[in-house]
Short mmCIF file of C-alpha atoms in Angstrom, two decimals:
data_model
loop_
_atom_site.label_atom_id
_atom_site.label_comp_id
_atom_site.label_asym_id
_atom_site.label_seq_id
_atom_site.Cartn_x
_atom_site.Cartn_y
_atom_site.Cartn_z
CA MET A 1363 -53.63 -92.73 -17.92
CA VAL A 1364 -54.18 -89.96 -20.47
CA LYS A 1365 -54.69 -87.47 -17.65
CA GLN A 1366 -51.50 -88.58 -15.89
CA TRP A 1367 -49.61 -88.38 -19.17
CA TYR A 1368 -51.00 -84.88 -19.80
CA GLN A 1369 -50.02 -83.71 -16.31
CA ARG A 1370 -46.47 -84.98 -16.76
CA ARG A 1371 -46.26 -83.27 -20.15
CA VAL A 1372 -47.62 -79.96 -18.86
CA HIS A 1373 -46.28 -79.84 -15.30
CA GLY A 1374 -43.29 -82.19 -15.62
CA ASP A 1375 -42.46 -85.39 -13.85
CA SER A 1376 -41.56 -84.26 -10.32
CA SER A 1377 -39.24 -87.20 -9.71
CA LYS A 1378 -37.32 -86.54 -12.95
CA CYS A 1379 -37.13 -82.85 -12.11
CA SER A 1380 -35.70 -83.67 -8.71
CA ILE A 1381 -33.08 -85.96 -10.26
CA MET A 1382 -32.15 -83.32 -12.82
CA LYS A 1383 -31.82 -80.64 -10.15
CA ALA A 1384 -29.71 -82.92 -7.98
CA THR A 1385 -27.49 -83.73 -10.95
CA GLN A 1386 -27.07 -80.05 -11.77
CA LEU A 1387 -26.19 -79.24 -8.16
CA PHE A 1388 -23.66 -82.08 -8.08
CA LEU A 1389 -22.02 -80.88 -11.30
CA LEU A 1390 -21.90 -77.35 -9.90
CA PHE A 1391 -20.26 -78.72 -6.74
CA LEU A 1392 -17.62 -80.48 -8.83
CA CYS A 1393 -16.89 -77.23 -10.60
CA LEU A 1394 -16.51 -75.32 -7.36
CA VAL A 1395 -14.41 -77.92 -5.52
CA PRO A 1396 -10.90 -78.21 -6.96
CA ALA A 1397 -9.77 -81.57 -8.26
CA LEU A 1398 -7.33 -83.14 -5.85
CA GLY A 1399 -4.05 -84.60 -7.02
CA LEU A 1400 -2.47 -87.98 -6.57
CA ASP A 1401 -1.57 -89.32 -3.12
CA CYS A 1402 0.16 -92.70 -2.92
CA GLY A 1403 -1.41 -93.25 0.50
CA ASP A 1404 1.67 -94.81 2.13
CA GLY A 1405 2.57 -91.91 4.41
CA LYS A 1406 5.80 -91.08 2.58
CA ILE A 1407 6.73 -87.49 1.79
CA ARG A 1408 7.04 -86.83 -1.93
CA GLY A 1409 7.83 -83.18 -2.23
CA VAL A 1410 9.41 -80.25 -3.98
CA ASN A 1411 11.07 -77.08 -2.76
CA ALA A 1412 9.82 -73.64 -3.73
CA GLY A 1413 13.44 -72.53 -4.02
CA GLY A 1414 14.35 -69.10 -5.34
CA TRP A 1415 10.87 -67.74 -4.67
CA LEU A 1416 10.46 -66.02 -1.30
CA LEU A 1417 14.23 -66.18 -0.81
CA LEU A 1418 16.38 -65.31 -3.80
CA GLU A 1419 19.26 -67.42 -5.16
CA PRO A 1420 21.08 -66.13 -8.25
CA TRP A 1421 21.47 -69.49 -10.01
CA ILE A 1422 17.73 -70.18 -9.82
CA THR A 1423 16.72 -66.75 -11.16
CA PRO A 1424 19.83 -65.47 -12.97
CA HIS A 1425 18.03 -62.75 -14.93
CA LEU A 1426 16.71 -61.22 -11.70
CA PHE A 1427 20.33 -60.59 -10.69
CA GLU A 1428 21.89 -59.90 -14.07
CA GLU A 1429 19.46 -57.07 -14.78
CA VAL A 1430 20.67 -55.14 -11.70
CA ASN A 1431 24.39 -56.01 -11.80
CA VAL A 1432 25.22 -53.16 -14.15
CA GLY A 1433 27.37 -50.05 -13.96
CA GLU A 1434 28.66 -49.33 -10.48
CA ASN A 1435 26.70 -52.32 -9.14
CA ILE A 1436 28.51 -54.94 -11.21
CA ASP A 1437 29.18 -58.03 -9.08
CA LYS A 1438 27.87 -56.27 -5.95
CA ILE A 1439 24.32 -57.64 -5.88
CA VAL A 1440 24.92 -61.30 -5.14
CA ASP A 1441 22.20 -62.29 -2.64
CA GLU A 1442 19.01 -60.89 -1.13
CA TYR A 1443 20.91 -58.84 1.47
CA THR A 1444 22.82 -56.92 -1.21
CA TYR A 1445 19.70 -56.78 -3.40
CA ALA A 1446 18.10 -54.74 -0.60
CA GLU A 1447 21.33 -52.89 0.22
CA TYR A 1448 22.28 -51.51 -3.20
CA LEU A 1449 18.87 -50.93 -4.78
CA GLU A 1450 16.32 -48.28 -3.95
CA GLU A 1451 13.68 -49.57 -1.54
CA ASP A 1452 10.80 -48.82 -3.92
CA PHE A 1453 12.52 -50.75 -6.72
CA TYR A 1454 13.43 -53.62 -4.39
CA LYS A 1455 9.86 -53.95 -3.18
CA GLY A 1456 8.29 -53.47 -6.60
CA ARG A 1457 10.60 -55.88 -8.43
CA LEU A 1458 10.18 -58.59 -5.83
CA LYS A 1459 6.41 -58.12 -5.86
CA LEU A 1460 6.43 -59.03 -9.56
CA HIS A 1461 8.65 -62.03 -8.84
CA TRP A 1462 6.63 -63.29 -5.87
CA ASP A 1463 3.39 -62.96 -7.81
CA SER A 1464 4.53 -64.82 -10.92
CA PHE A 1465 7.32 -67.28 -10.14
CA VAL A 1466 5.23 -69.76 -8.14
CA THR A 1467 1.62 -70.24 -9.23
CA ARG A 1468 -1.30 -72.40 -8.29
CA GLU A 1469 -0.89 -74.16 -11.63
CA ASP A 1470 2.60 -75.24 -10.55
CA PHE A 1471 1.17 -76.90 -7.46
CA VAL A 1472 -1.52 -78.60 -9.55
CA LYS A 1473 1.08 -80.00 -11.98
CA VAL A 1474 3.23 -81.56 -9.30
CA SER A 1475 0.23 -82.75 -7.31
CA GLU A 1476 -1.14 -84.65 -10.29
CA ALA A 1477 2.14 -86.60 -10.41
CA GLY A 1478 1.92 -87.61 -6.75
CA VAL A 1479 3.72 -84.77 -4.97
CA THR A 1480 2.04 -84.14 -1.63
CA HIS A 1481 4.41 -81.73 0.15
CA VAL A 1482 6.06 -78.38 -0.62
CA ARG A 1483 8.99 -77.02 1.38
CA ILE A 1484 8.87 -73.21 1.36
CA PRO A 1485 12.13 -71.37 2.17
CA VAL A 1486 11.69 -68.00 3.91
CA GLY A 1487 14.00 -65.28 5.25
CA TYR A 1488 14.22 -64.06 8.83
CA TRP A 1489 13.62 -60.43 7.78
CA TYR A 1490 9.95 -61.08 7.10
CA TRP A 1491 9.47 -61.14 10.88
CA ASP A 1492 12.49 -59.30 12.34
CA VAL A 1493 14.83 -56.56 11.13
CA GLU A 1494 17.44 -54.84 13.27
CA GLU A 1495 19.06 -51.46 12.85
CA GLY A 1496 21.81 -51.58 10.25
CA GLU A 1497 20.18 -54.29 8.13
CA PRO A 1498 19.06 -53.15 4.65
CA PHE A 1499 15.67 -54.87 4.57
CA PRO A 1500 12.41 -52.94 4.90
CA PRO A 1501 10.82 -53.31 8.34
CA PRO A 1502 8.38 -56.23 8.67
CA ASN A 1503 5.06 -55.41 7.06
CA THR A 1504 2.14 -55.99 9.43
CA ASP A 1505 -0.45 -55.55 6.67
CA GLU A 1506 -0.84 -59.07 5.31
CA SER A 1507 -3.37 -57.86 2.72
CA ASP A 1508 -0.66 -55.68 1.10
CA ASP A 1509 0.51 -57.30 -2.13
CA HIS A 1510 3.99 -55.83 -1.55
CA ASN A 1511 4.26 -58.00 1.56
CA PRO A 1512 5.92 -61.42 1.10
CA LEU A 1513 3.57 -62.83 3.73
CA PHE A 1514 0.67 -62.04 1.38
CA TYR A 1515 2.16 -64.56 -1.07
CA LEU A 1516 3.12 -67.09 1.59
CA LYS A 1517 -0.43 -67.09 2.89
CA ARG A 1518 -1.83 -67.36 -0.64
CA ALA A 1519 0.38 -70.39 -1.31
CA LEU A 1520 -0.77 -72.08 1.89
CA VAL A 1521 -4.39 -71.50 0.91
CA TRP A 1522 -3.71 -73.08 -2.50
CA LEU A 1523 -2.02 -76.08 -0.90
CA ASP A 1524 -4.96 -76.45 1.46
CA GLU A 1525 -7.39 -76.41 -1.48
CA LEU A 1526 -5.31 -79.10 -3.22
CA ASP A 1527 -5.06 -81.23 -0.06
CA MET A 1528 -1.28 -80.81 -0.03
CA LYS A 1529 1.03 -80.01 2.87
CA ALA A 1530 3.68 -77.36 3.51
CA GLU A 1531 6.87 -77.15 5.49
CA ILE A 1532 7.90 -73.62 6.42
CA ASP A 1533 11.68 -73.61 6.20
CA LEU A 1534 13.64 -70.81 7.88
CA HIS A 1535 16.24 -70.78 5.14
CA ALA A 1536 18.07 -67.61 6.15
CA GLY A 1537 19.09 -66.84 9.72
CA PRO A 1538 20.33 -63.47 11.01
CA GLY A 1539 24.02 -62.94 10.39
CA SER A 1540 24.14 -65.91 7.95
CA GLN A 1541 24.35 -69.40 9.36
CA ASN A 1542 26.64 -70.72 6.62
CA GLY A 1543 28.05 -67.88 4.51
CA PHE A 1544 26.27 -69.08 1.35
CA ASP A 1545 24.00 -66.89 -0.76
CA ASN A 1546 21.11 -69.21 0.13
CA SER A 1547 21.37 -67.89 3.70
CA GLY A 1548 20.42 -64.46 2.41
CA ARG A 1549 23.95 -63.10 2.85
CA ARG A 1550 27.07 -64.42 1.17
CA GLY A 1551 30.39 -64.13 2.97
CA ASP A 1552 31.42 -65.02 6.49
CA ILE A 1553 29.27 -66.78 9.06
CA GLY A 1554 27.87 -64.17 11.44
CA TRP A 1555 25.15 -66.25 13.09
CA VAL A 1556 27.67 -67.02 15.83
CA THR A 1557 31.09 -65.51 16.51
CA GLU A 1558 34.33 -66.63 18.12
CA GLU A 1559 32.85 -65.29 21.37
CA TYR A 1560 30.07 -67.89 21.38
CA PRO A 1561 28.51 -68.99 23.73
CA GLU A 1562 28.92 -65.65 25.55
CA ASP A 1563 27.76 -63.89 22.38
CA ASN A 1564 24.65 -65.77 21.34
CA HIS A 1565 22.60 -62.78 20.19
CA ASN A 1566 21.72 -64.09 16.74
CA VAL A 1567 20.98 -67.58 18.06
CA LEU A 1568 18.45 -66.21 20.55
CA ARG A 1569 17.13 -63.92 17.84
CA THR A 1570 16.58 -66.95 15.59
CA ILE A 1571 14.62 -68.73 18.31
CA ASN A 1572 12.46 -65.63 18.71
CA ILE A 1573 11.87 -65.57 14.95
CA ILE A 1574 10.82 -69.24 15.04
CA ASP A 1575 8.34 -68.27 17.74
CA LYS A 1576 6.98 -65.52 15.49
CA ILE A 1577 6.68 -67.90 12.53
CA ALA A 1578 4.79 -70.47 14.61
CA GLU A 1579 2.53 -67.76 16.02
CA ASN A 1580 1.89 -66.47 12.51
CA MET A 1581 0.93 -69.94 11.25
CA LYS A 1582 -1.33 -70.58 14.26
CA ARG A 1583 -3.11 -67.26 13.77
CA TRP A 1584 -3.79 -67.97 10.09
CA ILE A 1585 -5.14 -71.39 11.01
CA ASP A 1586 -7.35 -69.96 13.75
CA GLU A 1587 -8.64 -67.35 11.31
CA GLY A 1588 -9.67 -70.16 8.96
CA ALA A 1589 -7.25 -69.39 6.14
CA PHE A 1590 -6.24 -73.06 5.94
CA ARG A 1591 -6.44 -76.23 8.02
CA GLN A 1592 -3.78 -77.21 10.51
CA GLU A 1593 -3.39 -80.47 8.56
CA THR A 1594 -1.97 -78.41 5.70
CA LEU A 1595 1.03 -77.40 7.82
CA TYR A 1596 3.32 -80.43 7.91
CA GLY A 1597 5.97 -78.72 9.97
CA ILE A 1598 8.47 -75.95 10.63
CA SER A 1599 12.17 -76.38 9.86
CA LEU A 1600 14.16 -74.51 12.50
CA LEU A 1601 17.07 -73.40 10.27
CA ASN A 1602 18.41 -74.52 6.91
CA GLU A 1603 21.98 -75.79 6.58
CA PRO A 1604 23.75 -74.25 9.58
CA GLY A 1605 27.51 -74.48 9.03
CA GLY A 1606 28.04 -77.31 11.47
CA TRP A 1607 31.58 -77.92 10.20
CA TRP A 1608 32.47 -75.14 12.69
CA ASP A 1609 32.18 -76.50 16.21
CA LYS A 1610 30.70 -73.26 17.54
CA VAL A 1611 27.82 -73.44 15.04
CA TRP A 1612 27.20 -77.08 15.89
CA SER A 1613 27.23 -76.31 19.62
CA ALA A 1614 24.75 -73.50 19.07
CA CYS A 1615 22.46 -75.88 17.18
CA LYS A 1616 22.45 -78.82 19.55
CA ASP A 1617 22.60 -76.85 22.82
CA GLU A 1618 20.26 -73.94 22.04
CA LEU A 1619 18.62 -73.74 18.63
CA TYR A 1620 17.17 -77.24 18.43
CA PRO A 1621 15.84 -77.70 21.99
CA LEU A 1622 14.68 -74.09 22.42
CA GLY A 1623 13.38 -73.83 18.87
CA TYR A 1624 11.39 -77.00 19.55
CA GLU A 1625 9.84 -75.34 22.60
CA ALA A 1626 9.03 -72.21 20.58
CA VAL A 1627 7.01 -74.26 18.09
CA ARG A 1628 5.36 -76.37 20.80
CA LYS A 1629 4.18 -73.19 22.54
CA HIS A 1630 1.79 -72.72 19.64
CA PHE A 1631 1.33 -76.31 18.41
CA GLU A 1632 1.29 -79.03 21.05
CA ASP A 1633 0.48 -81.68 18.45
CA GLY A 1634 0.07 -82.16 14.74
CA VAL A 1635 2.96 -79.99 13.52
CA VAL A 1636 6.40 -81.54 13.07
CA VAL A 1637 9.55 -79.79 14.28
CA ASN A 1638 12.24 -80.40 11.70
CA LEU A 1639 15.98 -80.44 12.40
CA GLN A 1640 18.23 -79.86 9.40
CA GLN A 1641 21.44 -81.87 9.44
CA ALA A 1642 23.86 -78.87 9.63
CA PHE A 1643 26.47 -80.72 7.50
CA ARG A 1644 26.81 -83.33 10.22
CA PRO A 1645 26.71 -87.13 9.78
CA ALA A 1646 23.38 -88.83 10.33
CA SER A 1647 24.77 -90.58 13.40
CA ASP A 1648 24.94 -87.25 15.25
CA TYR A 1649 21.13 -87.36 15.37
CA TYR A 1650 20.82 -90.91 16.64
CA GLY A 1651 19.36 -90.63 20.14
CA PHE A 1652 19.09 -86.83 19.90
CA LEU A 1653 16.08 -85.20 21.66
CA PRO A 1654 14.47 -88.60 22.32
CA GLU A 1655 10.87 -89.38 23.17
CA SER A 1656 12.04 -90.64 26.56
CA GLU A 1657 12.81 -87.00 27.45
CA GLY A 1658 9.37 -85.79 26.35
CA PHE A 1659 10.08 -84.80 22.77
CA LYS A 1660 7.60 -85.74 20.05
CA SER A 1661 6.85 -85.22 16.36
CA ILE A 1662 10.39 -84.46 15.25
CA SER A 1663 11.94 -85.21 11.87
CA VAL A 1664 15.49 -84.92 10.54
CA ASP A 1665 16.36 -83.46 7.14
CA MET A 1666 19.48 -84.72 5.36
CA HIS A 1667 20.63 -82.90 2.22
CA ARG A 1668 22.31 -85.08 -0.39
CA TYR A 1669 24.04 -83.60 -3.41
CA GLN A 1670 26.46 -85.38 -5.71
CA CYS A 1671 28.13 -82.38 -7.37
CA PHE A 1672 29.84 -80.28 -4.70
CA ASP A 1673 33.21 -81.89 -3.93
CA ASP A 1674 36.38 -83.02 -5.66
CA TYR A 1675 35.29 -86.67 -5.78
CA TRP A 1676 32.14 -85.93 -7.75
CA ALA A 1677 34.01 -83.46 -9.96
CA GLY A 1678 36.29 -86.34 -10.89
CA GLN A 1679 33.33 -88.61 -11.56
CA ALA A 1680 32.00 -86.10 -14.08
CA ASP A 1681 35.02 -86.97 -16.24
CA SER A 1682 34.96 -90.71 -15.52
CA SER A 1683 33.50 -93.41 -17.76
CA ASP A 1684 32.13 -95.06 -14.59
CA GLY A 1685 30.70 -91.83 -13.21
CA TRP A 1686 27.04 -92.42 -13.94
CA TRP A 1687 27.10 -95.89 -12.40
CA ASN A 1688 28.83 -94.54 -9.29
CA HIS A 1689 26.09 -91.94 -8.90
CA ILE A 1690 23.44 -94.66 -9.04
CA ASP A 1691 25.34 -96.84 -6.58
CA ALA A 1692 25.84 -93.99 -4.10
CA SER A 1693 22.17 -93.06 -4.39
CA CYS A 1694 21.00 -96.56 -3.50
CA ARG A 1695 23.31 -96.69 -0.49
CA ALA A 1696 21.84 -93.51 0.99
CA HIS A 1697 19.20 -95.54 2.81
CA GLU A 1698 21.84 -96.93 5.17
CA ASP A 1699 21.91 -93.74 7.26
CA ASN A 1700 18.22 -94.16 8.11
CA ILE A 1701 18.36 -97.69 9.46
CA ASN A 1702 19.36 -96.65 12.99
CA ALA A 1703 17.67 -93.25 12.96
CA THR A 1704 15.81 -92.12 16.07
CA TRP A 1705 13.40 -89.92 14.14
CA PRO A 1706 11.80 -90.15 10.68
CA THR A 1707 14.39 -88.85 8.25
CA PHE A 1708 13.81 -87.35 4.82
CA CYS A 1709 16.06 -85.89 2.17
CA GLY A 1710 15.06 -82.24 2.08
CA GLU A 1711 17.25 -81.35 -0.88
CA PHE A 1712 18.67 -83.33 -3.79
CA SER A 1713 18.96 -82.83 -7.52
CA LEU A 1714 19.99 -84.68 -10.65
CA ALA A 1715 23.13 -82.60 -11.18
CA VAL A 1716 26.47 -84.40 -11.38
CA ALA A 1717 28.69 -81.29 -11.66
CA ASP A 1718 28.75 -77.65 -10.54
CA CYS A 1719 28.56 -76.30 -14.10
CA GLN A 1720 25.24 -74.50 -13.61
CA LYS A 1721 25.80 -70.75 -13.85
CA TYR A 1722 26.26 -69.14 -10.38
CA LEU A 1723 25.64 -72.46 -8.63
CA ASN A 1724 28.85 -72.97 -6.65
CA GLY A 1725 30.22 -69.83 -5.03
CA GLY A 1726 27.44 -67.58 -6.26
CA PHE A 1727 27.06 -64.67 -8.66
CA ASN A 1728 30.27 -63.63 -10.33
CA THR A 1729 31.18 -62.23 -13.74
CA PRO A 1730 32.20 -64.42 -15.43
CA TYR A 1731 31.11 -67.53 -13.58
CA VAL A 1732 33.84 -70.18 -13.51
CA PRO A 1733 32.81 -73.48 -11.86
CA PRO A 1734 35.22 -74.06 -8.96
CA LEU A 1735 35.28 -77.85 -9.35
CA ALA A 1736 34.15 -79.21 -12.71
CA SER A 1737 36.54 -79.35 -15.67
CA ASP A 1738 36.00 -77.38 -18.86
CA SER A 1739 35.32 -80.59 -20.77
CA ALA A 1740 32.72 -81.70 -18.22
CA CYS A 1741 30.92 -78.37 -18.49
CA GLU A 1742 30.94 -78.53 -22.27
CA TYR A 1743 28.80 -81.66 -21.86
CA TYR A 1744 26.76 -80.70 -18.77
CA ASN A 1745 25.97 -77.31 -20.24
CA SER A 1746 22.35 -76.83 -19.03
CA ASN A 1747 21.12 -76.95 -22.64
CA TRP A 1748 18.57 -79.74 -22.87
CA GLU A 1749 18.63 -79.76 -26.66
CA THR A 1750 22.27 -80.87 -26.67
CA TYR A 1751 21.76 -83.81 -24.27
CA ASN A 1752 21.70 -87.24 -25.89
CA ASP A 1753 19.27 -90.05 -25.08
CA TYR A 1754 21.86 -91.97 -23.04
CA TYR A 1755 22.20 -89.08 -20.61
CA LYS A 1756 18.46 -88.53 -20.41
CA ASP A 1757 17.99 -92.21 -19.62
CA PHE A 1758 20.66 -91.93 -16.92
CA LEU A 1759 18.75 -89.01 -15.40
CA ARG A 1760 15.62 -91.17 -15.22
CA GLN A 1761 17.50 -93.91 -13.40
CA TYR A 1762 19.32 -91.42 -11.18
CA PHE A 1763 16.04 -89.94 -9.99
CA LEU A 1764 14.52 -93.36 -9.29
CA ALA A 1765 17.58 -94.56 -7.39
CA GLN A 1766 17.54 -91.55 -5.12
CA VAL A 1767 13.85 -91.68 -4.27
CA ASP A 1768 14.07 -95.46 -3.81
CA ALA A 1769 16.58 -94.87 -1.03
CA TYR A 1770 14.82 -91.91 0.57
CA GLU A 1771 11.51 -93.80 0.80
CA TYR A 1772 13.03 -97.06 2.09
CA GLY A 1773 12.25 -98.49 5.52
CA ASN A 1774 10.29 -97.33 8.52
CA ASN A 1775 12.51 -94.29 9.07
CA GLY A 1776 12.87 -93.33 5.41
CA ALA A 1777 10.28 -90.56 5.49
CA GLY A 1778 10.66 -89.48 1.85
CA TRP A 1779 12.04 -86.50 -0.03
CA PHE A 1780 11.77 -82.94 -1.33
CA MET A 1781 13.57 -82.33 -4.61
CA TRP A 1782 15.45 -79.06 -5.05
CA THR A 1783 13.81 -77.35 -6.75
CA MET A 1784 10.26 -77.13 -8.13
CA LYS A 1785 11.23 -74.85 -11.03
CA THR A 1786 13.96 -72.55 -12.34
CA GLU A 1787 13.75 -69.33 -14.31
CA ASN A 1788 12.99 -70.24 -17.94
CA ASN A 1789 14.14 -73.82 -17.20
CA CYS A 1790 17.70 -72.51 -16.94
CA ALA A 1791 18.86 -75.47 -14.80
CA PRO A 1792 17.33 -78.65 -16.26
CA GLU A 1793 18.85 -81.11 -13.78
CA TRP A 1794 17.41 -79.07 -10.90
CA ASP A 1795 13.96 -78.29 -12.32
CA PHE A 1796 11.29 -80.77 -11.18
CA ILE A 1797 8.47 -79.48 -13.37
CA PHE A 1798 10.69 -79.37 -16.46
CA LEU A 1799 11.93 -82.92 -15.83
CA LEU A 1800 8.36 -84.07 -15.25
CA GLU A 1801 7.27 -82.57 -18.56
CA LYS A 1802 10.23 -84.20 -20.35
CA GLY A 1803 9.38 -87.63 -18.97
CA VAL A 1804 12.47 -87.97 -16.79
CA ILE A 1805 10.39 -87.88 -13.62
CA PRO A 1806 7.48 -90.36 -13.76
CA ALA A 1807 4.03 -88.93 -14.42
CA ASN A 1808 2.74 -91.20 -11.64
CA LEU A 1809 5.06 -91.42 -8.65
CA CYS A 1810 2.83 -94.08 -7.10
CA GLU A 1811 3.30 -96.51 -9.99
CA ARG A 1812 6.93 -96.07 -10.94
CA ASP A 1813 9.84 -98.37 -11.65
CA THR A 1814 12.44 -99.07 -8.98
CA ILE A 1815 16.20 -99.27 -9.42
CA CYS A 1816 17.71 -100.22 -6.06
CA GLU A 1817 17.80 -103.69 -4.55
CA PHE A 1818 17.89 -103.50 -0.77
#
């Protein structure tokens, strides 16, 4: 016994040493493997948009535009097209490098993931893959290790999402020629994606389909190279918000973009990656029975955008004593569009705004910005200054958020939601800023164990 005791004292107890080594290795493993966030496990999408990051929008990053709208450039630089057009290429590339590197961080993804966000929709511009003569953008950069290349940051984000066991949707947010004339299409003004000569002139439509092919090929190559798992790529959205109020745009979508864009994605991903169709300002019923499984289509989803701040009705509600209740009621009724849906349907964009008071929001960059719809008195109240908001309004915002996500998650075809947007520059737009609202307690810290508002 004494000898055994002596040996253990001198040489150590081998079993204890083994346990200690195993414990040390396990702790080292925990340090090396990132902590994963919260997943409710019900298959619903709970997501955010990385808006204003790889595709600029003045109201999300106002300082980025105000700092260059000076002198002879005043009110000329209003979107990413004019940002590239009126500024020197070296400045354009250098300034956006700083923005791409700092505006969206891994810490942002961690914050939202810990609350139960599982998906991130990432808007991108067509010019990352295709630039024609006469367009102001630099030619596509084939060196993906170059930190002046937007694809360097897109790839980095996908790697982060993979590490955090999250999923991404690549959203072609800007099509050549502008699919809607809004600044979020990359070019404010007239629609040039199609012309009055469509379908004879379908150049930009076919160009868009070719760009979708390049995006899908790019994603497949990164996956094959081992940058991230295919499971990390939820899907590819063929084109954001085409101006389907014009019949020629809608015809181009349903006759060419959607079926041929679907084929372009399927050429690289037969399974496992969803092809997403954005609503194009059309009613949900236009997608009932569209591209059905009976004709060989599979893994499609539909994206409906739902804002309650961009028309005369909602402008009037901003001045009404019943306005907040009407927002809640309309939010709960949103689930009705999904009941007869052919494909899983999510809300790809929504916010907590009730008016268009946010600087540069409606109509874009202009000095001074005058909201086209909301009254002066409404904008004195909804002034984007959190410190001036009273507790009644903050409580309404909590209920407003819950009512919307209740509806978007409801039923077999209610696939979930992506809030617009994940963050804004210096929290300049509180009702649109997911991370800010999360930190202020408006959005629940645990989306899996939250209150509900709607009764279905």
